[in-house]
Coordinates of C-alpha atoms in Angstrom, one line a residue:
X1 CA -19.6 -2.4 -24.1
X2 CA -22.1 0.0 -25.6
X3 CA -22.6 -0.2 -29.4
X4 CA -23.0 3.4 -30.7
X5 CA -23.9 4.2 -34.3
X6 CA -23.9 7.7 -35.8
X7 CA -26.0 7.7 -38.9
X8 CA -25.0 11.1 -40.4
X9 CA -21.8 12.1 -38.7
X10 CA -20.5 14.2 -41.7
X11 CA -23.2 16.8 -40.9
X12 CA -21.1 18.0 -38.0
X13 CA -18.1 18.7 -40.3
X14 CA -14.6 17.4 -40.3
X15 CA -13.0 20.1 -38.1
X16 CA -14.7 18.9 -34.8
X17 CA -13.6 15.8 -33.0
X18 CA -16.1 13.2 -32.1
X19 CA -13.8 11.6 -29.6
X20 CA -15.9 12.5 -26.5
X21 CA -18.6 10.2 -28.0
X22 CA -16.5 7.5 -29.6
X23 CA -14.7 6.9 -26.3
X24 CA -17.9 5.7 -24.7
X25 CA -18.2 2.4 -26.6
X26 CA -17.9 0.5 -29.8
X27 CA -18.4 3.4 -32.1
X28 CA -19.4 3.4 -35.8
X29 CA -19.9 6.6 -37.8
X30 CA -21.4 6.8 -41.3
X31 CA -21.0 10.0 -43.2
X32 CA -24.7 9.9 -44.4
X33 CA -27.4 7.2 -44.4
X34 CA -30.1 6.7 -47.0
X35 CA -33.6 5.8 -45.7
X36 CA -33.3 2.3 -47.1
X37 CA -30.0 1.7 -45.1
X38 CA -31.2 2.9 -41.7
X39 CA -32.5 -0.4 -40.4
X40 CA -29.3 -2.4 -41.4
X41 CA -27.0 0.2 -39.9
X42 CA -28.9 0.4 -36.6
X43 CA -28.9 -3.4 -36.2
X44 CA -27.7 -4.5 -32.8
X45 CA -26.9 -1.0 -31.5
X46 CA -27.6 0.3 -28.1
X47 CA -27.4 4.0 -29.0
X48 CA -28.2 5.6 -32.3
X49 CA -27.3 9.2 -33.1
X50 CA -29.0 11.1 -35.8
X51 CA -28.9 14.7 -37.0
X52 CA -31.4 14.6 -39.9
X53 CA -31.9 10.9 -40.7
X54 CA -35.5 10.0 -39.9
X55 CA -36.2 7.3 -37.3
X56 CA -39.7 6.1 -37.1
X57 CA -41.7 3.2 -35.8
X58 CA -40.4 0.7 -38.3
X59 CA -36.7 1.5 -37.5
X60 CA -37.3 1.3 -33.8
X61 CA -39.2 -2.0 -34.1
X62 CA -36.3 -3.4 -36.2
X63 CA -33.8 -2.7 -33.5
X64 CA -34.9 -4.4 -30.2
X65 CA -31.5 -3.7 -28.6
X66 CA -32.0 0.0 -28.9
X67 CA -31.8 1.8 -25.5
X68 CA -31.3 5.5 -26.5
X69 CA -31.9 7.8 -29.5
X70 CA -29.7 10.8 -29.5
X71 CA -30.7 13.8 -31.6
X72 CA -27.6 15.8 -32.7
X73 CA -29.7 18.9 -32.8
X74 CA -32.4 20.7 -30.9
X75 CA -35.4 19.8 -33.0
X76 CA -36.6 16.2 -32.9
X77 CA -39.2 16.4 -35.7
X78 CA -37.2 13.7 -37.6
X79 CA -37.9 11.1 -34.8
X80 CA -41.2 9.5 -33.9
X81 CA -40.7 10.5 -30.2
X82 CA -44.2 9.3 -29.2
X83 CA -43.6 5.8 -30.5
X84 CA -40.1 5.7 -29.0
X85 CA -41.6 6.6 -25.6
X86 CA -44.2 3.8 -26.0
X87 CA -41.3 1.4 -26.5
X88 CA -39.4 2.7 -23.5
X89 CA -36.7 4.2 -25.6
X90 CA -35.7 7.7 -24.4
X91 CA -35.0 10.4 -27.0
X92 CA -32.4 13.0 -25.9
X93 CA -31.7 16.2 -27.9
X94 CA -29.0 18.9 -27.4
X95 CA -30.8 22.1 -26.4
X96 CA -29.1 25.5 -26.1
X97 CA -25.8 24.6 -27.7
X98 CA -26.3 26.9 -30.7
X99 CA -28.2 29.8 -29.2
X100 CA -25.4 32.4 -29.8
X101 CA -24.6 31.0 -33.2
X102 CA -28.2 31.1 -34.5
X103 CA -28.7 34.6 -33.1
X104 CA -25.6 35.8 -34.8
X105 CA -26.7 34.5 -38.2
X106 CA -30.2 36.0 -37.7
X107 CA -28.7 39.4 -37.1
X108 CA -26.2 39.0 -39.9
X109 CA -29.3 38.5 -42.2
X110 CA -31.2 41.4 -40.6
X111 CA -28.3 43.9 -40.8
X112 CA -27.5 42.8 -44.4
X113 CA -31.2 43.2 -45.5
X114 CA -31.9 46.6 -43.8
X115 CA -28.5 47.9 -44.7
X116 CA -28.5 46.7 -48.3
X117 CA -25.1 45.3 -47.9
X118 CA -25.0 43.3 -51.1
X119 CA -26.0 46.3 -53.2
X120 CA -23.4 48.6 -51.7
X121 CA -20.7 46.0 -52.0
X122 CA -21.6 45.4 -55.6
X123 CA -21.8 49.1 -56.3
X124 CA -18.1 49.5 -55.3
X125 CA -16.8 46.3 -56.8
X126 CA -18.3 46.7 -60.2
X127 CA -16.7 50.1 -60.7
X128 CA -19.8 52.2 -60.5
X129 CA -18.6 54.0 -57.4
X130 CA -15.2 54.8 -59.1
X131 CA -17.0 56.2 -62.2
X132 CA -19.7 58.1 -60.2
X133 CA -17.6 61.2 -59.4
X134 CA -19.4 61.4 -56.0
X135 CA -18.0 60.4 -52.6
X136 CA -21.2 58.5 -51.6
X137 CA -24.3 56.8 -52.9
X138 CA -27.7 57.9 -51.5
X139 CA -29.7 56.0 -54.0
X140 CA -30.5 53.1 -51.7
X141 CA -31.2 54.6 -48.2
X142 CA -31.0 52.1 -45.4
X143 CA -33.3 51.6 -42.4
X144 CA -32.1 52.9 -39.1
X145 CA -33.1 50.4 -36.5
X146 CA -33.1 52.7 -33.4
X147 CA -36.7 53.5 -32.6
X148 CA -38.1 50.8 -34.8
X149 CA -40.0 47.7 -33.6
X150 CA -38.5 44.3 -33.5
X151 CA -40.7 41.2 -33.2
X152 CA -39.8 37.6 -32.5
X153 CA -42.1 34.7 -33.2
X154 CA -41.2 32.6 -30.2
X155 CA -39.5 33.7 -27.0
X156 CA -37.4 30.8 -26.0
X157 CA -33.6 31.1 -25.4
X158 CA -32.9 32.1 -29.0
X159 CA -35.8 34.5 -29.3
X160 CA -34.8 36.1 -26.0
X161 CA -31.2 36.6 -27.0
X162 CA -32.3 38.0 -30.4
X163 CA -34.7 40.4 -28.5
X164 CA -31.9 41.5 -26.3
X165 CA -29.8 42.5 -29.3
X166 CA -32.7 44.4 -30.8
X167 CA -33.0 46.3 -27.5
X168 CA -29.3 47.1 -27.7
X169 CA -30.0 48.8 -31.0
X170 CA -32.7 50.9 -29.3
X171 CA -35.6 49.0 -30.8
X172 CA -38.9 48.4 -29.2
X173 CA -39.4 44.6 -28.7
X174 CA -42.6 42.6 -29.2
X175 CA -43.0 38.8 -29.2
X176 CA -45.7 36.5 -30.4
X177 CA -46.1 33.5 -28.1
X178 CA -46.8 30.5 -30.3
X179 CA -48.4 28.8 -27.3
X180 CA -50.9 31.6 -27.1
X181 CA -49.9 32.3 -23.6
X182 CA -47.7 35.3 -22.7
X183 CA -44.8 34.3 -20.4
X184 CA -42.4 37.2 -20.2
X185 CA -42.2 40.1 -17.9
X186 CA -39.3 41.7 -19.8
X187 CA -41.0 42.0 -23.2
X188 CA -44.4 42.9 -24.5
X189 CA -46.5 40.1 -26.0
X190 CA -49.1 40.4 -28.8
X191 CA -51.2 37.2 -29.0
X192 CA -52.9 38.3 -32.2
X193 CA -50.5 37.3 -35.0
X194 CA -51.9 39.7 -37.6
X195 CA -51.6 42.6 -35.1
X196 CA -48.1 41.5 -34.1
X197 CA -46.9 41.4 -37.8
X198 CA -48.5 44.7 -38.6
X199 CA -46.7 46.5 -35.8
X200 CA -43.2 45.2 -36.6
X201 CA -40.4 46.6 -38.8
X202 CA -38.2 43.6 -38.3
X203 CA -39.6 40.1 -37.6
X204 CA -37.4 37.1 -36.7
X205 CA -38.9 33.5 -36.6
X206 CA -37.3 31.7 -33.7
X207 CA -39.7 28.9 -32.9
X208 CA -39.8 25.1 -33.5
X209 CA -42.0 23.4 -36.1
X210 CA -45.0 21.8 -34.4
X211 CA -48.8 21.5 -34.9
X212 CA -49.3 25.1 -33.7
X213 CA -46.6 26.6 -35.9
X214 CA -46.8 24.7 -39.2
X215 CA -47.9 27.1 -41.9
X216 CA -48.3 29.8 -39.3
X217 CA -47.4 32.7 -41.7
X218 CA -49.2 32.3 -45.0
X219 CA -49.8 35.0 -47.7
X220 CA -52.7 36.6 -45.8
X221 CA -50.5 37.2 -42.8
X222 CA -47.6 38.5 -44.9
X223 CA -50.0 41.0 -46.4
X224 CA -50.5 42.5 -43.0
X225 CA -46.9 43.5 -42.6
X226 CA -45.4 46.9 -43.4
X227 CA -44.1 47.3 -47.0
X228 CA -40.8 48.5 -45.4
X229 CA -40.5 45.5 -43.1
X230 CA -38.1 42.6 -43.3
X231 CA -38.6 39.0 -42.1
X232 CA -36.0 36.4 -41.3
X233 CA -36.5 32.7 -40.6
X234 CA -34.0 30.9 -38.3
X235 CA -36.6 28.5 -36.9
X236 CA -37.9 25.9 -39.3
X237 CA -38.9 26.2 -43.0
X238 CA -42.5 25.1 -42.5
X239 CA -43.4 27.9 -40.2
X240 CA -43.7 30.3 -43.2
X241 CA -45.5 29.2 -46.3
X242 CA -42.5 29.4 -48.7
X243 CA -44.3 29.9 -52.0
X244 CA -46.4 32.7 -50.3
X245 CA -43.3 34.4 -49.1
X246 CA -41.8 34.3 -52.6
X247 CA -45.0 35.8 -54.0
X248 CA -45.1 38.5 -51.3
X249 CA -41.5 39.5 -52.1
X250 CA -42.1 39.8 -55.8
X251 CA -45.2 41.8 -55.2
X252 CA -43.4 44.2 -52.8
X253 CA -45.6 43.4 -49.9
X254 CA -42.5 43.4 -47.7
X255 CA -39.1 44.9 -48.4
X256 CA -37.0 41.8 -47.8
X257 CA -36.6 38.4 -46.3
X258 CA -33.9 36.0 -45.2
X259 CA -34.1 32.3 -44.7
X260 CA -31.6 29.9 -43.2
X261 CA -34.0 27.0 -43.0
X262 CA -36.3 25.4 -45.6
X263 CA -39.1 22.9 -45.8
X264 CA -37.0 20.7 -48.0
X265 CA -33.2 20.7 -47.4
X266 CA -31.1 21.0 -49.5
X267 CA -33.2 23.5 -51.4
X268 CA -34.6 22.0 -54.6
X269 CA -33.3 23.8 -57.8
X270 CA -36.9 24.7 -58.8
X271 CA -37.8 26.1 -55.4
X272 CA -39.8 29.4 -55.5
X273 CA -37.0 31.2 -53.6
X274 CA -34.7 30.5 -56.5
X275 CA -37.2 31.7 -59.1
X276 CA -37.8 35.2 -57.7
X277 CA -38.3 38.1 -60.2
X278 CA -36.6 40.2 -57.5
X279 CA -33.9 38.0 -56.0
X280 CA -32.2 41.1 -54.4
X281 CA -35.0 41.1 -51.9
X282 CA -34.1 37.7 -50.5
X283 CA -31.0 36.6 -48.6
X284 CA -30.5 32.8 -48.4
X285 CA -28.0 30.8 -46.3
X286 CA -27.8 27.0 -46.3
X287 CA -28.9 26.1 -42.7
X288 CA -25.7 27.4 -41.2
X289 CA -27.2 29.0 -38.0
X290 CA -26.0 26.1 -35.8
X291 CA -22.6 25.6 -37.4
X292 CA -20.1 27.9 -35.6
X293 CA -17.2 25.7 -34.6
X294 CA -17.9 26.6 -31.0
X295 CA -21.5 25.5 -31.2
X296 CA -20.5 22.1 -32.8
X297 CA -17.9 21.5 -30.1
X298 CA -20.6 22.1 -27.5
X299 CA -23.0 19.8 -29.4
X300 CA -20.5 16.9 -29.3
X301 CA -19.9 17.4 -25.6
X302 CA -23.6 17.4 -24.9
X303 CA -24.1 14.2 -27.0
X304 CA -21.5 12.5 -24.9
X305 CA -23.1 13.8 -21.7
X306 CA -26.5 12.5 -22.7
X307 CA -25.0 9.0 -23.2
X308 CA -23.1 9.1 -20.0
X309 CA -26.1 10.2 -18.0
X310 CA -28.4 7.6 -19.5
X311 CA -26.1 4.7 -18.8
X312 CA -24.5 6.0 -15.6
X313 CA -21.0 6.3 -17.1
X314 CA -18.6 8.3 -14.9

């Protein structure tokens, strides 16, 4: 019987059943696992499942019985995939399960930023609207998306769906191919990052973190954007230099930004995003893009499928 260990099962929440996975063997789930406990908890297992717990060479070497590493997410940057491959241990992620969920959160952020939703909600709830004597408030005009330019950094499944929604709003769509090679016949590519950013009114980051994208958007690139532009990051925190984005927002180089992902998660209390002089220009969510219930159900089903396929379980 397969011995299956999930190192951080609580990251999937308590409202989604893990029965499709637990039914495949002798299953042990830990809510969270500290780095110093990883080796002991992996001991003797055939399959280890991780969402954010790091598994490197030392952990792999300490578990000679290991036959499969399952990533309970799309990105595998918390696993030393090259070393695992050298040891004959496959690493399988779950791709595509959260596309609709991530895109929905991206557009929640975009629409809130360009529409100044927090401002208007606060204007009514604080009583200012009731006291104003006017039926409306035109002090904070919002950006009409139709006719503006939307740009996605990365045009995989998520970037493509985000681009399709932009097109539905009547926006012109551009994309920046992080590989440097255009690959779409539907949307226009701009392979010059500075040019791409300068042309866009709304930019969404929808790319993984790798050697090409780490630190891709520093202060100098942010300075090329329109002052009226907004930028949201639903990819990985390290793609945008976070302290530079905080500086750009406070200096008014761009109108607003949203982030659902961060270089360090959870966000440290002294992070630049939490020290902004103009916090109204930043919308923050705690890495929720993947967490719709529907997406997490798909994730569990795909984890189980990866295990079944690897070991030929019918």
